[in-house]
XYZ file of N, CA and C in Angstrom:
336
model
N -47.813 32.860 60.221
C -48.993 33.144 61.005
C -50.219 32.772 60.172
N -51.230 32.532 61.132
C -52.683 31.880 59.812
C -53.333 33.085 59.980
N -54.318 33.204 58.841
C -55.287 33.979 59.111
C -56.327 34.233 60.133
N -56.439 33.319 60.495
C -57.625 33.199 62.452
C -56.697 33.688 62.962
N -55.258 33.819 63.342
C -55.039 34.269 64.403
C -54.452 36.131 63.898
N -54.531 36.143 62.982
C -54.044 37.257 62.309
C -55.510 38.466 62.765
N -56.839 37.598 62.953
C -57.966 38.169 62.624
C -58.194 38.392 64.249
N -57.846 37.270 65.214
C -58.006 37.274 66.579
C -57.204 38.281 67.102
N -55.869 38.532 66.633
C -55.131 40.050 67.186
C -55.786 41.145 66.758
N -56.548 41.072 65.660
C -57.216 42.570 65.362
C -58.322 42.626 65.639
N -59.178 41.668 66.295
C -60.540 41.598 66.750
C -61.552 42.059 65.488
N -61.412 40.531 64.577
C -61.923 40.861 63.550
C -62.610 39.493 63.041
N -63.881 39.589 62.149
C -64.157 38.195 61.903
C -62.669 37.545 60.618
N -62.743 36.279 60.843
C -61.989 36.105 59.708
C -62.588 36.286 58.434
N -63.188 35.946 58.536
C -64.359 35.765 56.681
C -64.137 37.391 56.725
N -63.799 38.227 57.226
C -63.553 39.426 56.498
C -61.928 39.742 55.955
N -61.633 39.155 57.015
C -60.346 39.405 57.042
C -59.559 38.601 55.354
N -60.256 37.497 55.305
C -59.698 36.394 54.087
C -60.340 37.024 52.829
N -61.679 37.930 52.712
C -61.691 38.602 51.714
C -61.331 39.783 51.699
N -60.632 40.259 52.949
C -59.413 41.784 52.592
C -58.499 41.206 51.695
N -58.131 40.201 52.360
C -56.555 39.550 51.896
C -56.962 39.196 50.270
N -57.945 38.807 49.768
C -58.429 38.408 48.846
C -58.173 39.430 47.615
N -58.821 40.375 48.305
C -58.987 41.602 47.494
C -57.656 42.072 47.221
N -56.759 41.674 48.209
C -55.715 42.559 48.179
C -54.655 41.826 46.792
N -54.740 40.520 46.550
C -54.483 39.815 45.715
C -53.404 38.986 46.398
N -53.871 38.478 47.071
C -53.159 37.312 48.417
C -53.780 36.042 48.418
N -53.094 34.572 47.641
C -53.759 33.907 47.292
C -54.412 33.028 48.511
N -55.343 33.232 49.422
C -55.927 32.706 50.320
C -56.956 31.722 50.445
N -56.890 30.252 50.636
C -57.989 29.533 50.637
C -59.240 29.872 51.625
N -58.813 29.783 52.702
C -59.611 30.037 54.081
C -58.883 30.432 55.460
N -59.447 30.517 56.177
C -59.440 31.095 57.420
C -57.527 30.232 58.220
N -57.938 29.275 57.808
C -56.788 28.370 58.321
C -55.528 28.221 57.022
N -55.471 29.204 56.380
C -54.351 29.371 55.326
C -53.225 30.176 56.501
N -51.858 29.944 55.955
C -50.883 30.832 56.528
C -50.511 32.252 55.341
N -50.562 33.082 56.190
C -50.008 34.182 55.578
C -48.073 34.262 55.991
N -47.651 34.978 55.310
C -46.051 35.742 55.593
C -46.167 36.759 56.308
N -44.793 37.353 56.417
C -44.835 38.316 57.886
C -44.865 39.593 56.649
N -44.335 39.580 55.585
C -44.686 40.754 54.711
C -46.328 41.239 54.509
N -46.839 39.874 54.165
C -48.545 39.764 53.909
C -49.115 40.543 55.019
N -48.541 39.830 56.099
C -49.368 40.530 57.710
C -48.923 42.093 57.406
N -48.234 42.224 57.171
C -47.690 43.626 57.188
C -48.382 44.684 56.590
N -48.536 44.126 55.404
C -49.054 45.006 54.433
C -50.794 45.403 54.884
N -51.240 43.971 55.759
C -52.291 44.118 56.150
C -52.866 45.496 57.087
N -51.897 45.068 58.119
C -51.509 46.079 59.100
C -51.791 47.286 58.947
N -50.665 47.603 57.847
C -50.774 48.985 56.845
C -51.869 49.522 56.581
N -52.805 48.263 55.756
C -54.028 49.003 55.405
C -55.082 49.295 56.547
N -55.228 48.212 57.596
C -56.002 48.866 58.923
C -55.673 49.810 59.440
N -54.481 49.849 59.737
C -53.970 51.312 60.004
C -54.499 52.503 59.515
N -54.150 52.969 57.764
C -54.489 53.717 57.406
C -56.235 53.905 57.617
N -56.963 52.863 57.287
C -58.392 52.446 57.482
C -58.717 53.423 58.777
N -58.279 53.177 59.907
C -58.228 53.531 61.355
C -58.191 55.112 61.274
N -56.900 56.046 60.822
C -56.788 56.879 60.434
C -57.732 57.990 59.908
N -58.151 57.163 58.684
C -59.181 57.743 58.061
C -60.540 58.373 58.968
N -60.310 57.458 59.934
C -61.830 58.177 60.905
C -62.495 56.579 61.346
N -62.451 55.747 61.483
C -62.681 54.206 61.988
C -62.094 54.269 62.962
N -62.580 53.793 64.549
C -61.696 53.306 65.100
C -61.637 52.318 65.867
N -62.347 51.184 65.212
C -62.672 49.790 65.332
C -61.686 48.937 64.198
N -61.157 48.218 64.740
C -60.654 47.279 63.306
C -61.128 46.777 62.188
N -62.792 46.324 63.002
C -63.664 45.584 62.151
C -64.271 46.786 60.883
N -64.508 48.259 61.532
C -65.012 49.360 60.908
C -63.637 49.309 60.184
N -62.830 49.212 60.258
C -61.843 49.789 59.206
C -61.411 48.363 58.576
N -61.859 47.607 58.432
C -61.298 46.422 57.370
C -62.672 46.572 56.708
N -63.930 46.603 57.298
C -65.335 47.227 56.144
C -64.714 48.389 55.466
N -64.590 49.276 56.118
C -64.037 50.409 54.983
C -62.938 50.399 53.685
N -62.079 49.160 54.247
C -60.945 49.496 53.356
C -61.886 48.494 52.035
N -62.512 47.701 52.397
C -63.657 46.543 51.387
C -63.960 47.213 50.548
N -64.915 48.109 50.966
C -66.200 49.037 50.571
C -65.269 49.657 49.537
N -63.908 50.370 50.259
C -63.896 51.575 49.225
C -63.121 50.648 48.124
N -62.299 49.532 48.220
C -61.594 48.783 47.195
C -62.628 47.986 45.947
N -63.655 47.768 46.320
C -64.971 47.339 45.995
C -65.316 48.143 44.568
N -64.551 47.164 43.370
C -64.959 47.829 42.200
C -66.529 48.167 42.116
N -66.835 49.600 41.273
C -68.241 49.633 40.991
C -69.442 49.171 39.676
N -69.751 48.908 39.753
C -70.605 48.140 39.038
C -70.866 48.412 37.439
N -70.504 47.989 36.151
C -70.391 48.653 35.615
C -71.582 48.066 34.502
N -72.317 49.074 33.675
C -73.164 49.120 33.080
C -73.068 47.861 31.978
N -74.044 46.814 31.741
C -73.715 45.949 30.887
C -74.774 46.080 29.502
N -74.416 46.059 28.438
C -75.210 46.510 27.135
C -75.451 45.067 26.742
N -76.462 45.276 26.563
C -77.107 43.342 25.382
C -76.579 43.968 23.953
N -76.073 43.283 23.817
C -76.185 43.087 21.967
C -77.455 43.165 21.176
N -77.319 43.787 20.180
C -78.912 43.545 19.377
C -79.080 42.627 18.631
N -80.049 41.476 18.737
C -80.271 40.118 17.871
C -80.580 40.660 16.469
N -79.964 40.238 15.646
C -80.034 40.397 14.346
C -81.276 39.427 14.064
N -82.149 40.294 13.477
C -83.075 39.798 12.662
C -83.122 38.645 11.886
N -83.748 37.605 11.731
C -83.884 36.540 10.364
C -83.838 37.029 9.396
N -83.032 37.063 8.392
C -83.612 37.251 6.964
C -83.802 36.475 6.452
N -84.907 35.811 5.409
C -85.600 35.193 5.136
C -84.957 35.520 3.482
N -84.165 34.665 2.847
C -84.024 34.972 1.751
C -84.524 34.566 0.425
N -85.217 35.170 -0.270
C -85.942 34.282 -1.346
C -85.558 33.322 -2.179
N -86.201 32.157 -2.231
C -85.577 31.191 -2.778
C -85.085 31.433 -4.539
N -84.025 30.619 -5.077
C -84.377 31.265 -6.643
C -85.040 30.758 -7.519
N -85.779 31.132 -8.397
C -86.304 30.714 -9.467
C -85.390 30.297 -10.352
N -86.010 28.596 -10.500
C -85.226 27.482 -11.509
C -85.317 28.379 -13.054
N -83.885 28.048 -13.084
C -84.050 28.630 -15.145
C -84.607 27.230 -15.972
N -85.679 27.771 -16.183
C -86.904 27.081 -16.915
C -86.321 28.059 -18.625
N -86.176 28.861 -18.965
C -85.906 29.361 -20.001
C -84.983 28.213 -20.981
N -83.710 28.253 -20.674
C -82.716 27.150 -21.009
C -83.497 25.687 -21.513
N -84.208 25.652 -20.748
C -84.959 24.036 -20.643
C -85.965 24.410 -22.427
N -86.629 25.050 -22.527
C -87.680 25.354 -22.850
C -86.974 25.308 -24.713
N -85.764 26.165 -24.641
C -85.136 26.326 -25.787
C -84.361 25.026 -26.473
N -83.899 24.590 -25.426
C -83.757 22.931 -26.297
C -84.395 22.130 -27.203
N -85.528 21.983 -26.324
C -86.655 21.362 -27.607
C -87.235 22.191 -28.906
N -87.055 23.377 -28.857
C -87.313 23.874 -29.767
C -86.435 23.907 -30.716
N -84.973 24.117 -30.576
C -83.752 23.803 -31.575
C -84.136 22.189 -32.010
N -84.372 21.406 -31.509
C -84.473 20.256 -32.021
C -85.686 20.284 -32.725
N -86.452 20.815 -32.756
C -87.351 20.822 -33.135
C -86.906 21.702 -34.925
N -86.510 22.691 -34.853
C -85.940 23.456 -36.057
C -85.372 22.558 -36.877
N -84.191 21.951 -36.084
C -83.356 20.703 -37.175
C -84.197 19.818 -37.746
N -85.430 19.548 -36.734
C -85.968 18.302 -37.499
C -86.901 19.020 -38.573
N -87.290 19.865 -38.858
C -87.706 20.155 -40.010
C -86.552 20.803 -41.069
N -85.620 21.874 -40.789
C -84.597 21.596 -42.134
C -84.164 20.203 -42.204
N -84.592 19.231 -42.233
C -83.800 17.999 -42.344
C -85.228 17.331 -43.318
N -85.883 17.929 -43.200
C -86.972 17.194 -43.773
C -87.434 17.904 -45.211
């Protein structure tokens, strides 16, 4: 059976009907996909119960079964941007440099 006609026995739009089925985890392209007679079934089931509940429109009870299956929204946190650190550059060892010439400098006078 396809979904249009699945939606035409329950007097229902399809575009609701293909995101019941959706929700329900029924891999459905569109309106003109075929469902199984288990799939229909299970559908059934849930309008039914839908109906039950206090709906007694098909269309009111395939909104309801949406609504209430309809995960709720859940709080999303940003991350905190870590700051630049700016790290100081290092100071060249100028010391080392400085002491060379002076040892050479020592030798050349004990030598003299």
């Amino acid at each position: 059976m396809r979904v249009i006609e699945l939606a035409q026995e329950l007097r229902v739009e399809a575009g609701a009907l293909v995101s019941l089925l959706r929700q329900m985890g029924f891999p459905v392209a569109d309106e003109e996909a075929t469902i199984t007679a288990g799939q229909q079934a299970k559908v059934l089931a849930k309008v039914e119960r839908g109906r039950r509940a206090g709906s007694t429109d098909s269309a009111a009870a395939i909104q309801a079964v949406l609504e209430e299956a309809a995960p709720e929204p859940r709080k999303r946190r940003r991350r905190r941007v870590k700051a630049d650190v700016v790290e100081p550059e290092p100071e060249p060892e100028v010391a080392e440099a400085d002491e060379a010439p002076q040892a050479d400098s020592q030798e050349a006078d004990e030598a003299s």
